[in-house]
Each structure stands twice: as structure tokens, then as C-alpha cells.
Amino acid sequence: MAVGRRKRAAVVVLGDIGRSPRMQYHSLSLANQAGMEVDIVANGGSDPHLSLRENPSIHIHEMKTVKLTGISKISGALALLLKAAIRFIMLIWFLCFKIPRPDVLLVQNPPSVPTLAAVKLASWLRGAKFIVDWHNFGYTLLGLSHGRSHIIVKLYSWFEKHFGQMADGAFCVTKAMQHELAQHWGIRATVLYDQSPDFFHPASMMEKHGLFSRLGNTICSAMGNADCISVEKKVEDMDTTVFTSKIDGEIFFKPNRPALVVSSTSWTPDEDFSILLEAALMYDRRVAATLGEDDSMDEGRLWIDIKNGKQFVYPSLLFIITGKGPDRKKYEDQIKRLKLRRVAFRTMWLASEDYPLLLGSADLGVSLHTSSSGLDLPMKVVDMFGCGLPVCAASFSCIEELVKVNINGLLFSTSSELADELMMLFKGFPEECNDLRSLKEGAIDTASSSKWSTEWEANALPLLDQVSE
């Protein structure tokens, strides 16, 4: 390396960098903690966090998204091969010609094809080290649509293992994945747990009120028929939101506000969103039964009573679902057909600066992630804990590496179990829900125990120094 030349890292994401939080955090740490110039090579789509866009040491190089819709209609297999070939050429072009020579290439996996082969070739041509960050296994994701025994899945698995073994170093997200890589793949990986960066934190009352004011129209607009939240649409006072009021410059929570439940989803098959819909319907029916209401009750009267300040043992619930993905429209149509009295849904995509504020303003988070491999952990839960938000999470093999039952969250396997948890946690909301308050304290303790920068410095920086020697 030339004297005085600053080391460079290339961070490779064959996907939307704005929807790849872990690789964004890697980039910030490489720039701020390792003192490197960072070139991000990724697809466009969503804006990454402002801290990346404004960092003078981070340079984002956007690749075009490959779309072959015409060929896909003729032959799906041919379209996949052509898309992989075009992506391979694009990656080589960017990594070998468009960006300055890197000292290290850090690539997100999955996707594995053609990313791992392209990055390995680029590392050889440019004399750079090659590190893989294992978020999950690509072949298990492919297996969701084709089945594990399909020939394409088996070829993908071979490709992923073959080129993964060529890396100079590796990170992974859980101890369970570290064991799998070591035992069956012959890959030694360093566990780098996901942790939230400093901009994930519990929101102040001022931040909450500001967010709810900005989201006012989105929150109050019903997805289908009128519901228990959209009645607030008639309120025109700018100092009043669905959740808060500003009086003489001081911000207060409304005592009869709905409970805010947040879930982030990629709207893909590895997250069964129907579980949440069924649980919400069960909560709605069980509360009505507990309060002795029947189907003939005037729903409009109920919503007006809530708006006018009447409190009930169980609150209304507002579910805000964030994220983009292929199944979103399907589930939005299902939501519109539900007849709910005390539950409302809103789907939205937030700016990267507003998403942490939403988590820091919510009362409960829900994770439906179950993992195609059973070996990765949901980043969304990490972010929720970073904001001091307790979680109800779908149970799978290694989730307890993250969610500590009855300390910072609860686990569920069925919609009925999730409905039971909603009933238990929100009874007496907002003042008398001791179980929810206890979990919130546990989530805050989890957040304060570790941050991304601490985890990265302890585990990632030593590996980076080792492979760079």
C-alpha cells in the first residue's frame, strides 16, 4: 500500500442498501471506527440513513436493478440465468473499474448468486481481502419457493458453500449459525450480533408528538371502512394528535389513547403475516366478549365514546406495519375485509430517520420472522430493543439468543398465543399494565447493555486487522 494512502473498504450489497441496515452500520463503523474510506456498491431503491449520506468518507455507487419481465414470461429458468450473468458483469465492472482499489471487500450473503463469485474474482484481480457477512443461507430462502430437494436449490447450496469457503474471513449473526458453518461448511466465522446504533433510542415526548403530527393524515385515513382511529380525522387542532395533546407548550399523552403496536415486515413467505391478522381479530372479539358486547352494538357510538374520553379495561389497538415486499397488497386486501371494532391497521414506508422514532414511540413491537434456516435473528427486534420497545416474537430455534422471555419480551407460536399476550399486556392500559411496564424496563436494560459500535469494535475490528496483515 502506498505511503500515506488511506485504507479503503468496499461494501457489497446485491440489493437495496436502504433496506440493509446491518451493512449500513458496517459502513459507518468502517469509516468512523476503522478510519477507512468506504465505497458502497449496491442497488438503489430506498435512501440509506442520513448519517451515511452525509459522511464524507462514505461513497455510494448505485447499480441498476436488472428486470427481464419479457423473458420471464417465456422461461423463468432462462431469465434467472440471464439475470445472474448480467449482475455478475455489473459487479465486476463496479468492483474492478468504477471504484478505487479496495484493501478489503465485505459482502452481504444472501444473495449468494452471483455475488460471492463476483466478489471473489474482484478480490483476486485487485489484490484485496474478501470477507463474507453471513446473514442467513441463500439456499434455504430459495427452498421456501422450490423445496429443499429441488435441483436448483442443491446447485445454489453448492455454489454458496464453494465460494463461501474461499473467503479470507467471515462474520455471522448467531452462535447457532457459527456452529453450522463450522460443522458442515468448514468455515470459521466470528459471531457479530446485530446491535442498534446510537440513533435508535426511546423517543422523548417532543419527538413523539412531532412524529405523530407528521403522520397524522396517514394514521387517521382508514384503509377500508371507517374504524376506531379514523374518527380522529375530524380533529383539526394542530396541537392534537391521535396519541398526544399540546397544552400551553407542554405535551401530554391522552389517557384514552390507543395502544401503538409496531411490526416491520418484508412481506415475504418467511413471515406469516396472517398470524398477526388472526390475533388482532381474536383480541377484538375477546375484548367484546369480556365487556359483554354483542354483534348488534353500534360501532359508530363506540368509536365516538372512545374519542370523547371514555376509557375501557382494554384499549383500542393501532397496528402500524412498515416495510416493502411482494405480499403487501394481498394482506392489505385482507385487512380491508376484516370487521374490527377496537383494532385498526396502517401500512406505510417511513423515512430512515422516522423509523427509529416510530419504534421509540410505540408501546409494543411484534416480530413474525421465523427464519428460512432457523439460524438467523430478526434485525427488527434488535432495533426495537435499541428503542426500549418490548417485543412479542414468533418462536423458532435460536430466537432465545435475543429475546429473553418475561424479561424483554414474549414468544408465541400461534395466533391464539399472540392474542393471549396482547390481552395480558394491555389490560389496564395505559396506567395499570404492570406486565408491559416490566418488559419495557427489560428492553431498556437490553439496549443500554450494548450498542453496535461496542460490538463491532470488540468482534469485527480484530478480524479486519487480522485479514489485512
CSV table of C-alpha atoms in Angstrom, one decimal:
chain,number,residue,atom,x,y,z
A,1,MET,CA,0.0,0.0,0.0
A,2,ALA,CA,1.3,3.5,-0.9
A,3,VAL,CA,2.7,5.6,2.0
A,4,GLY,CA,0.0,8.0,3.2
A,5,ARG,CA,-2.8,6.2,1.3
A,6,ARG,CA,-5.9,5.7,3.5
A,7,LYS,CA,-7.2,2.1,3.5
A,8,ARG,CA,-10.4,1.5,1.6
A,9,ALA,CA,-13.2,-0.9,2.1
A,10,ALA,CA,-15.8,-1.9,-0.5
A,11,VAL,CA,-19.2,-2.9,1.0
A,12,VAL,CA,-21.2,-5.0,-1.5
A,13,VAL,CA,-25.0,-5.5,-1.3
A,14,LEU,CA,-26.8,-7.1,-4.2
A,15,GLY,CA,-30.0,-5.4,-3.0
A,16,ASP,CA,-31.4,-2.2,-1.7
A,17,ILE,CA,-28.9,-0.5,0.6
A,18,GLY,CA,-31.7,1.4,2.3
A,19,ARG,CA,-33.2,-1.9,3.4
A,20,SER,CA,-29.9,-3.4,4.5
A,21,PRO,CA,-29.4,-1.8,8.0
A,22,ARG,CA,-26.6,-4.1,9.1
A,23,MET,CA,-24.5,-3.2,6.0
A,24,GLN,CA,-25.2,0.4,6.6
A,25,TYR,CA,-23.9,0.0,10.2
A,26,HIS,CA,-20.8,-1.8,8.9
A,27,SER,CA,-20.1,1.1,6.5
A,28,LEU,CA,-20.4,3.7,9.3
A,29,SER,CA,-18.1,1.6,11.6
A,30,LEU,CA,-15.5,1.1,8.8
A,31,ALA,CA,-15.5,4.8,8.2
A,32,ASN,CA,-15.7,6.1,11.8
A,33,GLN,CA,-14.0,3.3,13.9
A,34,ALA,CA,-11.6,1.8,11.4
A,35,GLY,CA,-10.8,5.2,9.7
A,36,MET,CA,-11.3,3.8,6.2
A,37,GLU,CA,-12.7,5.3,3.0
A,38,VAL,CA,-15.8,3.2,2.2
A,39,ASP,CA,-17.3,2.5,-1.2
A,40,ILE,CA,-20.8,1.0,-1.1
A,41,VAL,CA,-21.7,-0.9,-4.2
A,42,ALA,CA,-25.5,-1.7,-4.1
A,43,ASN,CA,-28.8,-1.4,-5.8
A,44,GLY,CA,-30.9,1.7,-5.3
A,45,GLY,CA,-34.4,1.9,-4.1
A,46,SER,CA,-34.6,3.4,-0.6
A,47,ASP,CA,-32.5,6.1,0.8
A,48,PRO,CA,-30.0,4.9,3.4
A,49,HIS,CA,-29.8,6.7,6.8
A,50,LEU,CA,-28.8,10.4,6.7
A,51,SER,CA,-25.6,9.7,8.7
A,52,LEU,CA,-24.4,7.6,5.7
A,53,ARG,CA,-25.4,10.2,3.1
A,54,GLU,CA,-23.7,13.0,4.9
A,55,ASN,CA,-20.5,11.1,5.9
A,56,PRO,CA,-17.6,12.4,3.7
A,57,SER,CA,-15.8,9.1,3.9
A,58,ILE,CA,-18.7,7.0,2.5
A,59,HIS,CA,-19.3,6.9,-1.2
A,60,ILE,CA,-22.4,5.2,-2.6
A,61,HIS,CA,-22.2,3.6,-6.1
A,62,GLU,CA,-25.7,2.7,-7.3
A,63,MET,CA,-26.2,-0.2,-9.7
A,64,LYS,CA,-29.2,-0.5,-11.9
A,65,THR,CA,-31.8,-3.2,-10.9
A,66,VAL,CA,-32.0,-5.9,-13.5
A,67,LYS,CA,-35.5,-6.6,-14.9
A,68,LEU,CA,-36.2,-9.2,-17.5
A,69,THR,CA,-40.0,-9.3,-17.4
A,70,GLY,CA,-40.5,-10.3,-21.1
A,71,ILE,CA,-38.1,-13.3,-20.9
A,72,SER,CA,-39.5,-14.3,-17.5
A,73,LYS,CA,-42.9,-14.9,-19.2
A,74,ILE,CA,-41.3,-17.2,-21.7
A,75,SER,CA,-38.8,-19.1,-19.5
A,76,GLY,CA,-38.3,-18.5,-15.7
A,77,ALA,CA,-35.1,-20.5,-15.7
A,78,LEU,CA,-33.6,-18.6,-18.7
A,79,ALA,CA,-34.5,-15.3,-17.1
A,80,LEU,CA,-32.7,-16.3,-13.8
A,81,LEU,CA,-29.6,-17.4,-15.7
A,82,LEU,CA,-29.5,-14.2,-17.8
A,83,LYS,CA,-30.1,-12.0,-14.7
A,84,ALA,CA,-27.3,-13.7,-12.8
A,85,ALA,CA,-24.9,-13.2,-15.8
A,86,ILE,CA,-25.8,-9.5,-16.1
A,87,ARG,CA,-25.4,-9.0,-12.4
A,88,PHE,CA,-22.0,-10.7,-12.4
A,89,ILE,CA,-20.8,-8.4,-15.2
A,90,MET,CA,-22.2,-5.4,-13.4
A,91,LEU,CA,-20.5,-6.3,-10.2
A,92,ILE,CA,-17.1,-6.9,-11.9
A,93,TRP,CA,-17.4,-3.6,-13.7
A,94,PHE,CA,-18.1,-1.7,-10.5
A,95,LEU,CA,-15.6,-3.5,-8.3
A,96,CYS,CA,-12.8,-3.6,-10.8
A,97,PHE,CA,-13.2,-0.4,-12.7
A,98,LYS,CA,-15.7,2.1,-11.2
A,99,ILE,CA,-14.3,2.3,-7.7
A,100,PRO,CA,-10.8,2.9,-6.4
A,101,ARG,CA,-8.8,-0.3,-5.4
A,102,PRO,CA,-10.1,-1.6,-2.1
A,103,ASP,CA,-8.0,-3.3,0.6
A,104,VAL,CA,-10.9,-5.3,1.7
A,105,LEU,CA,-14.3,-6.4,0.2
A,106,LEU,CA,-17.1,-7.0,2.6
A,107,VAL,CA,-20.1,-8.7,1.0
A,108,GLN,CA,-23.6,-9.4,2.4
A,109,ASN,CA,-24.9,-13.0,2.0
A,110,PRO,CA,-27.5,-13.8,0.8
A,111,PRO,CA,-27.9,-13.4,-2.0
A,112,SER,CA,-25.1,-15.7,-3.0
A,113,VAL,CA,-25.5,-16.0,-6.8
A,114,PRO,CA,-23.6,-14.4,-8.4
A,115,THR,CA,-22.4,-12.1,-5.6
A,116,LEU,CA,-19.9,-14.5,-3.9
A,117,ALA,CA,-18.2,-15.5,-7.2
A,118,ALA,CA,-18.0,-11.9,-8.5
A,119,VAL,CA,-16.5,-10.6,-5.3
A,120,LYS,CA,-14.0,-13.4,-5.1
A,121,LEU,CA,-12.9,-12.7,-8.6
A,122,ALA,CA,-12.7,-9.0,-7.9
A,123,SER,CA,-10.6,-9.6,-4.8
A,124,TRP,CA,-8.2,-11.7,-6.7
A,125,LEU,CA,-7.8,-9.2,-9.6
A,126,ARG,CA,-7.4,-6.2,-7.3
A,127,GLY,CA,-5.3,-7.9,-4.5
A,128,ALA,CA,-7.9,-7.3,-1.8
A,129,LYS,CA,-9.1,-9.4,1.1
A,130,PHE,CA,-12.6,-11.0,0.9
A,131,ILE,CA,-14.9,-11.1,3.9
A,132,VAL,CA,-18.4,-12.6,3.9
A,133,ASP,CA,-21.1,-11.4,6.3
A,134,TRP,CA,-23.5,-14.3,6.7
A,135,HIS,CA,-27.0,-13.0,7.5
A,136,ASN,CA,-28.7,-16.3,6.5
A,137,PHE,CA,-28.3,-19.0,3.9
A,138,GLY,CA,-29.4,-18.2,0.4
A,139,TYR,CA,-30.3,-21.8,-0.5
A,140,THR,CA,-32.8,-22.0,2.4
A,141,LEU,CA,-34.5,-18.9,1.2
A,142,LEU,CA,-34.7,-20.4,-2.3
A,143,GLY,CA,-36.0,-23.6,-0.8
A,144,LEU,CA,-39.1,-21.7,0.5
A,145,SER,CA,-40.4,-21.5,-3.1
A,146,HIS,CA,-38.9,-24.5,-4.7
A,147,GLY,CA,-38.4,-27.0,-1.9
A,148,ARG,CA,-35.1,-28.1,-0.4
A,149,SER,CA,-34.8,-31.2,-2.7
A,150,HIS,CA,-35.1,-29.1,-6.0
A,151,ILE,CA,-32.1,-29.3,-8.3
A,152,ILE,CA,-31.8,-25.5,-8.4
A,153,VAL,CA,-31.7,-25.3,-4.6
A,154,LYS,CA,-29.0,-28.0,-4.5
A,155,LEU,CA,-26.9,-26.2,-7.1
A,156,TYR,CA,-27.3,-23.0,-5.2
A,157,SER,CA,-26.2,-24.6,-2.0
A,158,TRP,CA,-23.1,-26.0,-3.7
A,159,PHE,CA,-22.3,-22.6,-5.1
A,160,GLU,CA,-22.8,-20.8,-1.8
A,161,LYS,CA,-20.6,-23.3,0.1
A,162,HIS,CA,-17.9,-23.5,-2.5
A,163,PHE,CA,-17.4,-19.7,-2.8
A,164,GLY,CA,-18.1,-19.1,0.9
A,165,GLN,CA,-15.1,-21.3,1.7
A,166,MET,CA,-12.8,-19.1,-0.4
A,167,ALA,CA,-13.3,-16.1,1.8
A,168,ASP,CA,-10.4,-14.7,3.9
A,169,GLY,CA,-12.8,-14.1,6.9
A,170,ALA,CA,-16.4,-14.4,7.9
A,171,PHE,CA,-19.0,-12.9,10.2
A,172,CYS,CA,-22.3,-14.4,11.2
A,173,VAL,CA,-25.3,-13.3,13.2
A,174,THR,CA,-25.7,-16.1,15.8
A,175,LYS,CA,-23.8,-18.8,17.6
A,176,ALA,CA,-26.1,-21.4,16.0
A,177,MET,CA,-25.1,-20.2,12.6
A,178,GLN,CA,-21.4,-20.2,13.6
A,179,HIS,CA,-21.8,-23.8,14.7
A,180,GLU,CA,-23.5,-24.8,11.4
A,181,LEU,CA,-20.8,-23.1,9.3
A,182,ALA,CA,-18.0,-24.7,11.3
A,183,GLN,CA,-19.5,-28.3,11.4
A,184,HIS,CA,-21.0,-28.6,7.9
A,185,TRP,CA,-19.3,-26.0,5.8
A,186,GLY,CA,-15.8,-25.9,7.1
A,187,ILE,CA,-16.0,-22.1,7.6
A,188,ARG,CA,-14.7,-20.4,10.7
A,189,ALA,CA,-16.9,-17.3,11.4
A,190,THR,CA,-16.9,-14.7,14.1
A,191,VAL,CA,-20.2,-14.0,15.7
A,192,LEU,CA,-21.1,-10.4,15.3
A,193,TYR,CA,-24.5,-9.9,16.9
A,194,ASP,CA,-26.8,-7.3,15.5
A,195,GLN,CA,-27.0,-4.3,17.8
A,196,SER,CA,-28.7,-1.0,17.2
A,197,PRO,CA,-26.7,2.1,16.6
A,198,ASP,CA,-27.0,5.2,18.7
A,199,PHE,CA,-29.8,6.8,16.6
A,200,PHE,CA,-32.1,4.1,17.9
A,201,HIS,CA,-33.3,5.2,21.3
A,202,PRO,CA,-36.5,5.8,23.3
A,203,ALA,CA,-38.2,8.9,21.9
A,204,SER,CA,-38.8,12.0,24.0
A,205,MET,CA,-42.4,13.4,24.3
A,206,MET,CA,-41.4,16.2,21.9
A,207,GLU,CA,-40.1,13.6,19.3
A,208,LYS,CA,-43.3,11.5,19.7
A,209,HIS,CA,-45.6,14.5,19.3
A,210,GLY,CA,-43.6,15.7,16.3
A,211,LEU,CA,-43.8,12.2,14.6
A,212,PHE,CA,-47.5,11.8,15.3
A,213,SER,CA,-48.2,15.2,13.9
A,214,ARG,CA,-46.2,14.4,10.7
A,215,LEU,CA,-48.0,11.1,10.3
A,216,GLY,CA,-51.4,12.5,11.3
A,217,ASN,CA,-53.1,12.1,7.9
A,218,THR,CA,-51.6,8.7,7.3
A,219,ILE,CA,-52.7,7.4,10.7
A,220,CYS,CA,-56.2,8.9,10.5
A,221,SER,CA,-57.0,7.7,7.0
A,222,ALA,CA,-58.8,4.4,7.2
A,223,MET,CA,-57.6,1.6,4.9
A,224,GLY,CA,-61.1,0.4,4.2
A,225,ASN,CA,-64.2,1.3,6.1
A,226,ALA,CA,-64.2,3.8,8.9
A,227,ASP,CA,-62.5,2.5,12.1
A,228,CYS,CA,-61.7,3.3,15.7
A,229,ILE,CA,-58.8,5.5,14.7
A,230,SER,CA,-60.1,7.3,11.6
A,231,VAL,CA,-62.8,9.0,13.7
A,232,GLU,CA,-59.9,11.3,14.8
A,233,LYS,CA,-59.8,12.7,11.2
A,234,LYS,CA,-62.3,15.3,12.3
A,235,VAL,CA,-59.9,16.9,14.7
A,236,GLU,CA,-58.3,20.0,13.1
A,237,ASP,CA,-56.3,21.3,16.1
A,238,MET,CA,-52.6,21.1,15.1
A,239,ASP,CA,-51.7,20.6,18.8
A,240,THR,CA,-53.7,17.4,19.0
A,241,THR,CA,-52.8,14.0,17.6
A,242,VAL,CA,-54.3,10.6,18.0
A,243,PHE,CA,-52.0,10.0,20.9
A,244,THR,CA,-50.9,13.3,22.3
A,245,SER,CA,-52.1,16.9,23.1
A,246,LYS,CA,-50.0,20.0,23.5
A,247,ILE,CA,-51.4,22.4,26.1
A,248,ASP,CA,-49.6,25.7,27.0
A,249,GLY,CA,-46.4,24.4,25.4
A,250,GLU,CA,-46.4,21.1,27.4
A,251,ILE,CA,-47.1,17.7,25.7
A,252,PHE,CA,-49.3,15.1,27.4
A,253,PHE,CA,-50.4,11.6,26.4
A,254,LYS,CA,-54.1,11.3,26.0
A,255,PRO,CA,-55.4,8.9,28.8
A,256,ASN,CA,-57.7,7.2,26.4
A,257,ARG,CA,-55.3,6.9,23.5
A,258,PRO,CA,-55.0,3.7,21.6
A,259,ALA,CA,-52.0,1.4,22.3
A,260,LEU,CA,-49.5,1.6,19.4
A,261,VAL,CA,-48.1,-1.8,18.2
A,262,VAL,CA,-45.4,-1.8,15.5
A,263,SER,CA,-44.3,-4.5,13.2
A,264,SER,CA,-41.8,-4.3,10.4
A,265,THR,CA,-42.0,-6.9,7.7
A,266,SER,CA,-40.5,-7.7,4.3
A,267,TRP,CA,-43.9,-9.1,3.2
A,268,THR,CA,-42.3,-12.4,2.2
A,269,PRO,CA,-43.1,-16.1,2.8
A,270,ASP,CA,-40.7,-16.5,5.7
A,271,GLU,CA,-43.0,-14.1,7.7
A,272,ASP,CA,-46.6,-15.4,8.1
A,273,PHE,CA,-48.5,-12.2,8.4
A,274,SER,CA,-51.8,-14.0,8.7
A,275,ILE,CA,-50.9,-14.9,12.3
A,276,LEU,CA,-51.0,-11.2,13.2
A,277,LEU,CA,-54.3,-10.6,11.4
A,278,GLU,CA,-55.9,-13.6,13.2
A,279,ALA,CA,-54.5,-12.5,16.6
A,280,ALA,CA,-55.9,-9.0,16.1
A,281,LEU,CA,-59.3,-10.4,15.2
A,282,MET,CA,-59.2,-12.6,18.3
A,283,TYR,CA,-58.3,-9.7,20.5
A,284,ASP,CA,-61.2,-7.7,19.1
A,285,ARG,CA,-63.7,-10.5,19.7
A,286,ARG,CA,-62.3,-11.4,23.1
A,287,VAL,CA,-62.5,-7.8,24.4
A,288,ALA,CA,-66.1,-7.6,23.2
A,289,ALA,CA,-67.0,-10.8,24.9
A,290,THR,CA,-65.2,-9.7,28.2
A,291,LEU,CA,-67.2,-6.4,28.2
A,292,GLY,CA,-70.4,-8.2,27.4
A,293,GLU,CA,-70.9,-6.6,24.0
A,294,ASP,CA,-72.7,-8.3,21.2
A,295,ASP,CA,-72.7,-8.0,17.4
A,296,SER,CA,-75.6,-5.6,17.3
A,297,MET,CA,-73.7,-2.9,19.2
A,298,ASP,CA,-73.4,0.4,17.3
A,299,GLU,CA,-69.8,0.6,16.3
A,300,GLY,CA,-70.0,4.3,15.5
A,301,ARG,CA,-71.2,5.0,19.0
A,302,LEU,CA,-68.3,3.0,20.4
A,303,TRP,CA,-65.7,5.0,18.4
A,304,ILE,CA,-67.3,8.3,19.4
A,305,ASP,CA,-67.2,7.2,23.1
A,306,ILE,CA,-63.5,6.4,22.8
A,307,LYS,CA,-62.8,9.7,21.1
A,308,ASN,CA,-64.7,11.6,23.8
A,309,GLY,CA,-62.6,10.2,26.5
A,310,LYS,CA,-64.4,7.1,27.7
A,311,GLN,CA,-61.8,4.5,29.0
A,312,PHE,CA,-62.2,0.7,28.9
A,313,VAL,CA,-60.3,-2.1,30.6
A,314,TYR,CA,-58.7,-2.9,27.3
A,315,PRO,CA,-57.6,-0.2,24.8
A,316,SER,CA,-58.1,0.1,21.1
A,317,LEU,CA,-55.0,-1.1,19.2
A,318,LEU,CA,-53.4,0.6,16.3
A,319,PHE,CA,-51.0,-1.6,14.4
A,320,ILE,CA,-48.6,0.2,12.2
A,321,ILE,CA,-46.9,-2.1,9.7
A,322,THR,CA,-43.8,-0.8,8.0
A,323,GLY,CA,-41.9,-2.4,5.1
A,324,LYS,CA,-42.0,-3.2,1.4
A,325,GLY,CA,-42.4,-6.6,-0.3
A,326,PRO,CA,-44.3,-8.8,-2.7
A,327,ASP,CA,-47.2,-9.9,-0.4
A,328,ARG,CA,-48.1,-6.4,0.9
A,329,LYS,CA,-51.1,-5.8,-1.5
A,330,LYS,CA,-52.5,-9.3,-0.7
A,331,TYR,CA,-52.6,-8.7,3.0
A,332,GLU,CA,-53.8,-5.1,2.7
A,333,ASP,CA,-56.9,-6.5,0.8
A,334,GLN,CA,-57.4,-9.0,3.7
A,335,ILE,CA,-57.2,-6.2,6.3
A,336,LYS,CA,-59.9,-4.2,4.4
A,337,ARG,CA,-62.3,-7.1,4.7
A,338,LEU,CA,-61.9,-7.5,8.4
A,339,LYS,CA,-64.7,-6.1,10.6
A,340,LEU,CA,-62.9,-4.8,13.6
A,341,ARG,CA,-64.2,-2.6,16.4
A,342,ARG,CA,-61.2,-1.9,18.6
A,343,VAL,CA,-58.3,-2.6,16.2
A,344,ALA,CA,-57.0,-0.7,13.2
A,345,PHE,CA,-54.2,-1.3,10.8
A,346,ARG,CA,-52.0,1.1,8.8
A,347,THR,CA,-49.3,0.1,6.4
A,348,MET,CA,-46.5,2.5,5.5
A,349,TRP,CA,-42.9,3.0,4.4
A,350,LEU,CA,-41.1,5.5,6.6
A,351,ALA,CA,-38.0,7.7,6.0
A,352,SER,CA,-34.9,6.1,7.6
A,353,GLU,CA,-34.9,9.0,10.2
A,354,ASP,CA,-38.5,8.4,11.2
A,355,TYR,CA,-38.4,4.7,11.6
A,356,PRO,CA,-36.3,4.8,14.9
A,357,LEU,CA,-38.7,7.5,16.2
A,358,LEU,CA,-41.7,5.2,15.5
A,359,LEU,CA,-40.1,2.4,17.4
A,360,GLY,CA,-39.2,4.7,20.2
A,361,SER,CA,-42.8,6.0,20.4
A,362,ALA,CA,-44.6,2.6,20.3
A,363,ASP,CA,-45.9,0.5,23.2
A,364,LEU,CA,-45.1,-2.9,21.8
A,365,GLY,CA,-43.3,-4.5,18.9
A,366,VAL,CA,-44.3,-7.7,17.1
A,367,SER,CA,-41.9,-9.8,15.0
A,368,LEU,CA,-43.2,-12.5,12.7
A,369,HIS,CA,-39.8,-13.6,11.4
A,370,THR,CA,-39.2,-17.3,11.6
A,371,SER,CA,-36.1,-17.7,9.5
A,372,SER,CA,-35.7,-20.0,6.5
A,373,SER,CA,-32.7,-21.6,8.1
A,374,GLY,CA,-33.7,-21.2,11.7
A,375,LEU,CA,-30.2,-19.8,12.3
A,376,ASP,CA,-30.5,-16.0,11.9
A,377,LEU,CA,-32.1,-13.4,14.1
A,378,PRO,CA,-34.6,-10.6,13.1
A,379,MET,CA,-32.8,-7.2,12.9
A,380,LYS,CA,-36.2,-5.6,13.6
A,381,VAL,CA,-36.2,-6.9,17.1
A,382,VAL,CA,-32.7,-5.6,17.7
A,383,ASP,CA,-33.9,-2.2,16.6
A,384,MET,CA,-36.9,-2.4,18.8
A,385,PHE,CA,-34.8,-3.2,21.9
A,386,GLY,CA,-32.5,-0.3,20.9
A,387,CYS,CA,-35.5,2.0,21.3
A,388,GLY,CA,-36.6,0.4,24.6
A,389,LEU,CA,-39.5,-1.4,23.0
A,390,PRO,CA,-40.6,-4.8,24.3
A,391,VAL,CA,-41.4,-7.5,21.8
A,392,CYS,CA,-43.7,-10.4,21.1
A,393,ALA,CA,-41.8,-12.6,18.7
A,394,ALA,CA,-42.6,-15.7,16.7
A,395,SER,CA,-40.7,-18.6,18.3
A,396,PHE,CA,-38.0,-20.6,16.4
A,397,SER,CA,-34.9,-22.4,17.1
A,398,CYS,CA,-32.4,-19.7,18.1
A,399,ILE,CA,-34.6,-16.7,18.9
A,400,GLU,CA,-33.8,-17.0,22.6
A,401,GLU,CA,-30.3,-15.8,21.8
A,402,LEU,CA,-32.0,-12.5,21.5
A,403,VAL,CA,-35.5,-12.5,23.2
A,404,LYS,CA,-35.4,-13.3,26.9
A,405,VAL,CA,-38.8,-14.5,27.9
A,406,ASN,CA,-40.5,-12.4,30.6
A,407,ILE,CA,-37.5,-10.1,30.7
A,408,ASN,CA,-37.6,-8.1,27.4
A,409,GLY,CA,-40.3,-9.9,25.5
A,410,LEU,CA,-42.6,-12.9,25.0
A,411,LEU,CA,-42.6,-15.7,22.4
A,412,PHE,CA,-45.6,-17.1,20.5
A,413,SER,CA,-46.2,-20.0,18.1
A,414,THR,CA,-49.8,-19.5,17.2
A,415,SER,CA,-52.2,-16.6,16.6
A,416,SER,CA,-54.1,-17.6,19.7
A,417,GLU,CA,-51.0,-17.3,21.9
A,418,LEU,CA,-50.3,-13.9,20.4
A,419,ALA,CA,-53.9,-12.8,21.2
A,420,ASP,CA,-53.5,-14.1,24.8
A,421,GLU,CA,-50.3,-12.0,25.1
A,422,LEU,CA,-52.0,-8.9,23.8
A,423,MET,CA,-54.8,-9.3,26.3
A,424,MET,CA,-52.4,-9.8,29.2
A,425,LEU,CA,-50.1,-7.0,28.3
A,426,PHE,CA,-52.7,-4.3,27.5
A,427,LYS,CA,-55.2,-5.0,30.3
A,428,GLY,CA,-55.4,-1.7,32.2
A,429,PHE,CA,-53.6,0.3,29.6
A,430,PRO,CA,-52.1,2.9,29.9
A,431,GLU,CA,-51.6,3.2,33.7
A,432,GLU,CA,-52.3,-0.3,35.2
A,433,CYS,CA,-50.4,-2.6,32.7
A,434,ASN,CA,-47.6,-3.8,35.0
A,435,ASP,CA,-46.6,-6.8,32.8
A,436,LEU,CA,-46.0,-4.4,29.8
A,437,ARG,CA,-44.1,-2.0,32.0
A,438,SER,CA,-41.8,-4.7,33.3
A,439,LEU,CA,-41.0,-5.9,29.8
A,440,LYS,CA,-40.3,-2.3,28.8
A,441,GLU,CA,-37.8,-1.9,31.6
A,442,GLY,CA,-36.1,-5.1,30.4
A,443,ALA,CA,-36.0,-3.8,26.8
A,444,ILE,CA,-34.4,-0.6,28.0
A,445,ASP,CA,-31.8,-2.6,30.0
A,446,THR,CA,-31.1,-4.7,26.9
A,447,ALA,CA,-30.5,-1.5,24.9
A,448,SER,CA,-28.2,0.0,27.4
A,449,SER,CA,-26.0,-3.1,27.8
A,450,SER,CA,-24.6,-3.0,24.3
A,451,LYS,CA,-24.6,-0.8,21.1
A,452,TRP,CA,-23.4,-1.6,17.6
A,453,SER,CA,-20.2,0.4,17.9
A,454,THR,CA,-19.2,-1.6,21.0
A,455,GLU,CA,-20.0,-4.9,19.5
A,456,TRP,CA,-18.2,-4.0,16.2
A,457,GLU,CA,-15.1,-2.8,17.9
A,458,ALA,CA,-14.8,-5.9,20.1
A,459,ASN,CA,-15.5,-8.5,17.3
A,460,ALA,CA,-15.3,-7.1,13.8
A,461,LEU,CA,-12.3,-4.8,14.1
A,462,PRO,CA,-9.9,-7.6,15.3
A,463,LEU,CA,-10.9,-9.8,12.3
A,464,LEU,CA,-10.5,-6.9,9.9
A,465,ASP,CA,-7.0,-6.3,11.3
A,466,GLN,CA,-6.2,-10.0,11.1
A,467,VAL,CA,-7.1,-10.4,7.5
A,468,SER,CA,-5.4,-7.2,6.5
A,469,GLU,CA,-2.0,-8.1,7.9
